[in-house]
Coordinates of C-alpha atoms and ligand atoms in Angstrom, one line a residue:
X97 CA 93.0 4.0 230.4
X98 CA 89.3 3.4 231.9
X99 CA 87.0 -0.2 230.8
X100 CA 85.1 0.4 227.3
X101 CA 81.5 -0.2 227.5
X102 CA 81.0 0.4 224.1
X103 CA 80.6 -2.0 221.2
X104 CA 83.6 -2.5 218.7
X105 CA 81.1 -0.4 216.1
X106 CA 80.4 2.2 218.8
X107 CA 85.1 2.2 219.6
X108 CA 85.3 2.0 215.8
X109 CA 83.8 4.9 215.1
X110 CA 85.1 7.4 218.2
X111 CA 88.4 5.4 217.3
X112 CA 88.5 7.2 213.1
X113 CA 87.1 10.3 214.6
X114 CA 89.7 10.9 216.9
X115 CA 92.2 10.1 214.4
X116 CA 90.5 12.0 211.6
X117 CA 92.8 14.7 210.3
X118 CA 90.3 17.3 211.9
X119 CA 89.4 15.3 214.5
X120 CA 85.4 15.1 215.8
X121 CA 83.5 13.0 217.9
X122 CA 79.4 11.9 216.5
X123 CA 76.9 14.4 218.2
X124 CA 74.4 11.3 219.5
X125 CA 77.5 10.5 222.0
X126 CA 76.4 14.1 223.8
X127 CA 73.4 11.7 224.9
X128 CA 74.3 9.7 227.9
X129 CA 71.9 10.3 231.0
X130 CA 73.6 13.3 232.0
X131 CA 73.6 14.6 228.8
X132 CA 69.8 13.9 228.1
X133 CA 69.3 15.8 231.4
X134 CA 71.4 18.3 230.3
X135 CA 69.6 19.6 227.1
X136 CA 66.0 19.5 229.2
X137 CA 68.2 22.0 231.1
X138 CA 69.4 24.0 228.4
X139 CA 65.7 24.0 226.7
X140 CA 65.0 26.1 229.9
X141 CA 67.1 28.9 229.6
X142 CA 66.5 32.1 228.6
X143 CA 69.2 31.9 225.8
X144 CA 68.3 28.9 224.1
X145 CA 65.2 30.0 222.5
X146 CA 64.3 27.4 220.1
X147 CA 62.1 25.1 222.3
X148 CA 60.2 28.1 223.2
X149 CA 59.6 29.7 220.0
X150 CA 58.3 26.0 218.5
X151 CA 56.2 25.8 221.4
X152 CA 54.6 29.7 221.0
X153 CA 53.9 28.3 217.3
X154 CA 51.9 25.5 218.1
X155 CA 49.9 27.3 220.9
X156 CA 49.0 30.6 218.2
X157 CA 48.4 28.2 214.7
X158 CA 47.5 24.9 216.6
X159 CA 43.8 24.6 215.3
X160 CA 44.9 25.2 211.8
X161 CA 47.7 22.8 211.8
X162 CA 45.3 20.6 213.1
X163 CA 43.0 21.3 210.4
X164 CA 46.0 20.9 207.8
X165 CA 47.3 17.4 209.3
X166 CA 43.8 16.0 209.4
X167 CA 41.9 13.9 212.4
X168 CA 42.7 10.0 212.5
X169 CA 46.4 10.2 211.4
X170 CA 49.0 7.8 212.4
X171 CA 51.4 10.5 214.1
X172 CA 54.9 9.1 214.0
X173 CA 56.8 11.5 216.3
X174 CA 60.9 10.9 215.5
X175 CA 63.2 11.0 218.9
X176 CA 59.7 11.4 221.4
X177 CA 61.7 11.4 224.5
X178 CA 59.5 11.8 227.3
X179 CA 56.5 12.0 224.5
X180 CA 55.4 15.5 226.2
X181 CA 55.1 17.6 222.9
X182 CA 53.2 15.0 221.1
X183 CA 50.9 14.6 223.4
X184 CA 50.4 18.2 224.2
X185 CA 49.2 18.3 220.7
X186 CA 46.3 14.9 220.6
X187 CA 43.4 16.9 221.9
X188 CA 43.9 19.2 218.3
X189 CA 45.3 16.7 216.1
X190 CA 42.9 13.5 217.5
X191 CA 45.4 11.0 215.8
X192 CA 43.8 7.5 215.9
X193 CA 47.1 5.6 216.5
X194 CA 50.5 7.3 218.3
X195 CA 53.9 6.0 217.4
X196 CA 56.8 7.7 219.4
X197 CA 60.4 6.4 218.4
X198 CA 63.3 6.8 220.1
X199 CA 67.1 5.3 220.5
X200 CA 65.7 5.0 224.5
X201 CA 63.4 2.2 224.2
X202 CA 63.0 2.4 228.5
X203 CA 62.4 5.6 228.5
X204 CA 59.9 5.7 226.3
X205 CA 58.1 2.7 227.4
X206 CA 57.5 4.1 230.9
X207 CA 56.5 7.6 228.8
X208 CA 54.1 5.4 226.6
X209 CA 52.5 3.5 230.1
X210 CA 51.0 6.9 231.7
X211 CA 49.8 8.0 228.2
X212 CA 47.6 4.9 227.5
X213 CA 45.7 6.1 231.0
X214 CA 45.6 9.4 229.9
X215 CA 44.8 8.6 225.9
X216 CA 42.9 5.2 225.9
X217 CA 41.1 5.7 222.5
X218 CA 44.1 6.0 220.9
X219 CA 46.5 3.1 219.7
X220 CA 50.6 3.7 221.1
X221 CA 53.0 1.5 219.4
X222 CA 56.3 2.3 220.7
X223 CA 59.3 1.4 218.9
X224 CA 63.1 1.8 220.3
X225 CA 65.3 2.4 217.6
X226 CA 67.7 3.8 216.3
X227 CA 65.9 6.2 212.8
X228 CA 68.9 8.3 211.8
X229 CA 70.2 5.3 209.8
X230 CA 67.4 4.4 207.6
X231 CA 64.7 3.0 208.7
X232 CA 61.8 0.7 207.6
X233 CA 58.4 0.9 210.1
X234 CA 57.2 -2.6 211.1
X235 CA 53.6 -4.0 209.8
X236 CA 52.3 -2.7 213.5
X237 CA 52.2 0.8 212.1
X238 CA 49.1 1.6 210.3
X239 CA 49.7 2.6 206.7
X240 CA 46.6 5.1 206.4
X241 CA 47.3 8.4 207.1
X242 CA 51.1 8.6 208.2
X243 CA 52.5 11.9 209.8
X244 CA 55.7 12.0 210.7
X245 CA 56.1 14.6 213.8
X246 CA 59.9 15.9 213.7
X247 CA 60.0 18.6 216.1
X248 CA 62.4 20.8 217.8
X249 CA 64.9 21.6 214.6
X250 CA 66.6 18.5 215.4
X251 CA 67.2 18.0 211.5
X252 CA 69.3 20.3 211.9
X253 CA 72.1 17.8 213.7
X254 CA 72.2 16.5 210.3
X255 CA 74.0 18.2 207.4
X256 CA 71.9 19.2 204.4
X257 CA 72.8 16.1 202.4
X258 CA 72.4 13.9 205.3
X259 CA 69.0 15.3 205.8
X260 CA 68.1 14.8 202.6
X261 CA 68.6 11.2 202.4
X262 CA 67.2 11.1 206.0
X263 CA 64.3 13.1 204.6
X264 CA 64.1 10.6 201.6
X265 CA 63.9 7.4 203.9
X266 CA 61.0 8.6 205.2
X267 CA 59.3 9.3 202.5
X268 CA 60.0 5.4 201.7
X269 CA 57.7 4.9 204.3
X270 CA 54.8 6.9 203.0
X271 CA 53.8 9.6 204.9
X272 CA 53.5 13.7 205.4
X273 CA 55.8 15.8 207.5
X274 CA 55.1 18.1 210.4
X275 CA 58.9 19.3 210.9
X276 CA 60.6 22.4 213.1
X277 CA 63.4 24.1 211.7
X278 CA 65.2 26.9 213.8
X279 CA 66.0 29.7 211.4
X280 CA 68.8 32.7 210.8
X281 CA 68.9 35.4 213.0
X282 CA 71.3 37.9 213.9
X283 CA 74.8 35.9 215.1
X284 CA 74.7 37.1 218.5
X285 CA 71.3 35.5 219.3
X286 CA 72.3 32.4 217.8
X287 CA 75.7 32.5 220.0
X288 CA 74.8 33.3 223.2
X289 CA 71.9 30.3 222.6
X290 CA 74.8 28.0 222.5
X291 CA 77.1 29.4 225.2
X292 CA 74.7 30.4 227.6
X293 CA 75.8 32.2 230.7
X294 CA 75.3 29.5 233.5
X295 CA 77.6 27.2 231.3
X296 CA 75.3 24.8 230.8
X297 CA 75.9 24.6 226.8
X298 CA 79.5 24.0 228.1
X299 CA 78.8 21.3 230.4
X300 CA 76.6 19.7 227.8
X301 CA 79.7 19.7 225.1
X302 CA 82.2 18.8 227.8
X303 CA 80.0 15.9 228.9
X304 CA 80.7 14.3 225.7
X305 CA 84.4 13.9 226.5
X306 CA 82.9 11.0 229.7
X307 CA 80.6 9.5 227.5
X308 CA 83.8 8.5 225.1
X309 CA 85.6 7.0 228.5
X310 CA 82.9 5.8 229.0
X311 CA 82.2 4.3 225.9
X312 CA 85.9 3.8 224.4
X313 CA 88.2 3.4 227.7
X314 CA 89.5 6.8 227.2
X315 CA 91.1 9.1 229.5
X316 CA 90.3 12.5 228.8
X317 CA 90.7 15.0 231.8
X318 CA 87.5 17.6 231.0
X319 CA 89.0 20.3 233.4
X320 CA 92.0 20.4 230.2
X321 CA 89.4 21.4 227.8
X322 CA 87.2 24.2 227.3
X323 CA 83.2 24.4 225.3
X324 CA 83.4 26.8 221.6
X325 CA 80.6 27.5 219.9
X326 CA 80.0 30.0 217.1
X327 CA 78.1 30.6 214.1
X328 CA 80.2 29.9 211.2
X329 CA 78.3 31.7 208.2
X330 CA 80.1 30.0 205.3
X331 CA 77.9 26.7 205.9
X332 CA 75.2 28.7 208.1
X333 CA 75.7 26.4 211.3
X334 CA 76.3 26.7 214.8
X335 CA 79.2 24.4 214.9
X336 CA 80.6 23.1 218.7
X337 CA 84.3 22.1 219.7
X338 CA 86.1 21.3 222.6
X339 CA 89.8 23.0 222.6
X340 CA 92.7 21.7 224.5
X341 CA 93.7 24.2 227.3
X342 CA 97.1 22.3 227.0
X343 CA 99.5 20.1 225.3
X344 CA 98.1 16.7 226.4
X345 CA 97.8 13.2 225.0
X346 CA 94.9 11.1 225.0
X347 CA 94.7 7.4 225.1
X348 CA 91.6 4.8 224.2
X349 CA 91.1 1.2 223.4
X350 CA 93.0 1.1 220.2
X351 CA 94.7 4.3 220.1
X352 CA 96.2 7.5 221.3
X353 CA 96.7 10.9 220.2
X354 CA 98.6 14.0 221.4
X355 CA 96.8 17.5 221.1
X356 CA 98.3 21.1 221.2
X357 CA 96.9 24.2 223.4
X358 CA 94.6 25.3 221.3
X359 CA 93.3 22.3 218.9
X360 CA 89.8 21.3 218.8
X361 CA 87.2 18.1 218.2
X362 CA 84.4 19.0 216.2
X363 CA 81.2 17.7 218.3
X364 CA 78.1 19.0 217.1
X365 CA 76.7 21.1 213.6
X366 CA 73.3 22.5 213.9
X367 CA 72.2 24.3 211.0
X368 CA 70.2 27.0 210.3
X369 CA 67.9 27.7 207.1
X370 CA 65.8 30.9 205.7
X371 CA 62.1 29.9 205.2
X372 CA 63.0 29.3 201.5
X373 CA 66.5 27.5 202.0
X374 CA 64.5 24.7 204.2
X375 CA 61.7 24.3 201.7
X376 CA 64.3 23.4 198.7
X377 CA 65.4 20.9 200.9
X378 CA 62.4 19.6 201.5
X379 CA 61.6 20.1 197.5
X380 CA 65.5 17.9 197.4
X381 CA 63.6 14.9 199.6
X382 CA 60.6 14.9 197.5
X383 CA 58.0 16.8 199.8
X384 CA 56.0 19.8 199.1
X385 CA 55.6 22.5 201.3
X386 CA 51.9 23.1 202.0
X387 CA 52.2 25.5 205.0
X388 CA 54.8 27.0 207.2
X389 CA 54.1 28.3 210.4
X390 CA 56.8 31.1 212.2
X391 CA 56.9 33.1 215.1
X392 CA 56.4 37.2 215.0
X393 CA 60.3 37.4 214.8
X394 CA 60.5 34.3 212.5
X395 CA 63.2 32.5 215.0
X396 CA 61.9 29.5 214.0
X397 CA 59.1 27.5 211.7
X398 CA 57.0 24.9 211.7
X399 CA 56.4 23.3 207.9
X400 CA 54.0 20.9 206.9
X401 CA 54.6 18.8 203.5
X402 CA 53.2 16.1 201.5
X403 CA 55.2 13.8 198.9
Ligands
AVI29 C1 68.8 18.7 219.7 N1 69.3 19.8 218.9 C2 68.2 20.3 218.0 C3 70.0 20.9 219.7 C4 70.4 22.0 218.8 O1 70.0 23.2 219.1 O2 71.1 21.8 217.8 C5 71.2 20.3 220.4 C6 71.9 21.4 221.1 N2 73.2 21.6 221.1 C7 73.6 22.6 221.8 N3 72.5 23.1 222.4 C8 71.5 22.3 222.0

């Protein structure tokens, strides 16, 4: 067994995953440094289209979701990363005050620093936190005018009740929704997007596996498991596993458990909705669709909604 790094909430949870009758590990543990570098590579390749489908939206119906959102907003862009597709977006949308969030408060801090040359007229409040458990915005953030920017289909991690109360706390805050949702399209597309050639889809899943040795003192060997991913139609998702290429047995702080050839952990769900199927949900949350933007295959759409 390795040292745990993690907190005892941070064990707890891998520790009833792992001993869950169908075992799974959380999706955000896919995120260490490796694994953030990862999906910027896997937005790259020519499988995984949804980064550049969102992005081909926003250059053809920019002006008139500028025109929709409104100048002056308080933009509140949800999980900004490196805060490039926000601010590819300020000359059209002329927000007067930028809010990125992210669990990475670092990262975003030195993101936020070379905006502020770049953007000086307009206010940036970072805040590093955590938003998929509810969250309240502090008195820093402007109340006039909130848009909250949720790009990238990244809802789709969630299921559709857990989006729905996501969904909801944000609407606690007061505020309209720009929001990406990657869409269903023939199963082979959606496959090969999440088991690309190179393997880099694979690396990504398998990566989670030293994250949780990381995090939990575990000893998981990655060369005795192998990346699955597949569109399961029943609940319209893309779901990811890792499967044991063995018998084996793996030990971490607190626990152990012994896995047959073949048996998988559930790591990651990302669903995929019709045009009309996301709308309900939003309708579920209390927003109402206003406009929804797609691409001339409709891979992917952009929706704006008010409460
Ligand atoms: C971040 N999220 C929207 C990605 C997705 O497509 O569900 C994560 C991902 N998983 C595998 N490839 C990309």
């Amino acid at each position: 067994m390795h040292m745990s790094h993690g907190s005892a909430a941070v064990i707890a949870e891998i520790n009833a995953g792992l001993l869950a009758p169908a075992a799974h590990i959380s999706p955000k543990f896919l995120y260490d440094g490796l694994g953030s570098k990862l999906f910027e590579a896997i937005c790259e390749l020519p499988e995984y289209y949804p980064t550049r489908t969102e992005a081909s939206i926003f250059a053809a119906h920019g002006p008139e979701m500028a025109r929709v959102v409104g100048d002056g907003s308080t933009l509140i862009d949800l999980g900004a990363g490196n805060c490039a597709k926000a601010a590819s977006l300020f000359p059209l949308l002329h927000p007067a005050q930028y809010v990125p969030v992210d669990i990475s408060r670092e990262f975003l801090l030195g993101a936020v620093e070379q905006l502020r040359q770049r953007f000086p007229h307009i206010e940036m409040t970072a805040l590093g936190l955590d938003f998929s458990s509810s969250f309240t915005l502090p008195d820093s953030v402007r109340k006039a005018h909130r848009v909250f920017f949720y790009p990238g289909s990244s809802i789709g991690n969630f299921t559709p009740e857990q989006a729905v109360n996501f969904l909801r706390s944000l609407r606690s805050n007061g505020g309209d929704l720009l929001i990406g949702a990657d869409l269903i399209k023939d199963h082979e597309v959606l496959d090969a997007a999440y088991d690309d050639a190179l393997g880099v889809t694979a690396a990504f899943n398998l990566n989670i596996l030293r994250h949780v040795n990381h995090l939990a003192g575990a000893d998981f060997e990655v060369a005795q498991w192998k990346h699955i991913a597949y569109f399961d139609f029943e609940h319209s998702r893309i779901e990811m596993h890792v499967e044991a290429r063995c018998d084996l047995t793996v030990r971490w702080q607190g626990g152990e458990r012994r896995f047959e050839r073949g048996q998988r952990i559930h790591t990651e769900n990302s669903y995929k909705y019709t045009r009309q199927s996301f709308a309900t949900l939003l309708e579920r949350a209390g927003f109402a669709t206003t406009h929804t933007w797609t691409d001339d295959e409709q891979w992917f759409a952009v929706f704006h909604a008010r409460t």
